[in-house]
Amino acid sequence: MLDALIRYLGTGAPLAPALLQEAADLARKLHNGYDFDAPARLSELAVLWVLANPQPVTIEKPEYTR
């Protein structure tokens, strides 16, 4: 799911490169263990992306199953 989130943040009107890098770094931290602040910050970055992309986007079937 984290990998998909990072890909989506780079689509449409993408986050700025520095924010995309921050999101990728946070996702990597979460893959390697737990970071108490990472989920909240990733949520903030996702909200920034949604604000920049107010129209719903059709997404492909995700590669992950949950």
Coordinates of C-alpha atoms in Angstrom, one line a residue:
M1 CA 0.0 0.0 0.0
L2 CA 2.8 2.4 0.8
D3 CA 4.4 1.9 -2.7
A4 CA 1.0 2.6 -4.3
L5 CA 0.5 5.7 -2.2
I6 CA 3.9 7.1 -3.3
R7 CA 3.0 6.4 -7.0
Y8 CA -0.3 8.2 -6.6
L9 CA 1.3 11.2 -5.0
G10 CA 3.4 11.6 -8.2
T11 CA 0.4 11.5 -10.6
G12 CA -2.1 14.2 -11.7
A13 CA -0.9 17.5 -10.2
P14 CA 2.0 15.8 -8.3
L15 CA 3.5 16.9 -5.1
A16 CA 6.6 19.0 -5.3
P17 CA 9.7 16.9 -5.8
A18 CA 10.9 17.6 -2.3
L19 CA 7.6 16.5 -0.8
L20 CA 7.6 13.3 -3.0
Q21 CA 11.1 12.5 -1.7
E22 CA 9.9 13.1 1.8
A23 CA 7.0 10.7 1.3
A24 CA 9.3 8.1 -0.2
D25 CA 11.6 8.4 2.8
L26 CA 8.7 8.1 5.2
A27 CA 7.4 5.0 3.4
R28 CA 10.9 3.5 3.6
K29 CA 11.0 4.1 7.3
L30 CA 7.7 2.4 7.8
H31 CA 8.9 -0.6 5.7
N32 CA 12.0 -0.9 7.9
G33 CA 10.1 -0.6 11.2
Y34 CA 7.8 1.8 12.9
D35 CA 8.1 5.5 13.0
F36 CA 5.5 7.2 15.2
D37 CA 5.4 10.4 13.2
A38 CA 5.4 8.9 9.6
P39 CA 1.7 7.9 9.3
A40 CA 0.5 11.4 10.3
R41 CA 2.9 13.1 8.0
L42 CA 2.0 10.8 5.1
S43 CA -1.6 11.6 5.8
E44 CA -0.8 15.3 5.6
L45 CA 1.0 14.8 2.3
A46 CA -1.9 12.8 0.9
V47 CA -4.3 15.6 1.9
L48 CA -2.1 18.1 0.0
W49 CA -2.2 15.9 -3.1
V50 CA -6.1 15.6 -2.8
L51 CA -6.4 19.4 -2.5
A52 CA -4.3 19.8 -5.7
N53 CA -6.3 17.1 -7.5
P54 CA -10.0 17.7 -6.5
Q55 CA -11.5 15.7 -9.3
P56 CA -11.8 11.9 -8.5
V57 CA -9.3 9.8 -10.3
T58 CA -10.0 6.3 -11.5
I59 CA -7.3 4.0 -10.4
E60 CA -6.2 0.6 -11.6
K61 CA -6.7 -2.5 -9.6
P62 CA -4.0 -2.4 -6.8
E63 CA -1.2 -4.8 -6.9
Y64 CA -1.6 -5.6 -3.2
T65 CA -4.4 -7.4 -1.4
R66 CA -5.6 -6.5 2.0

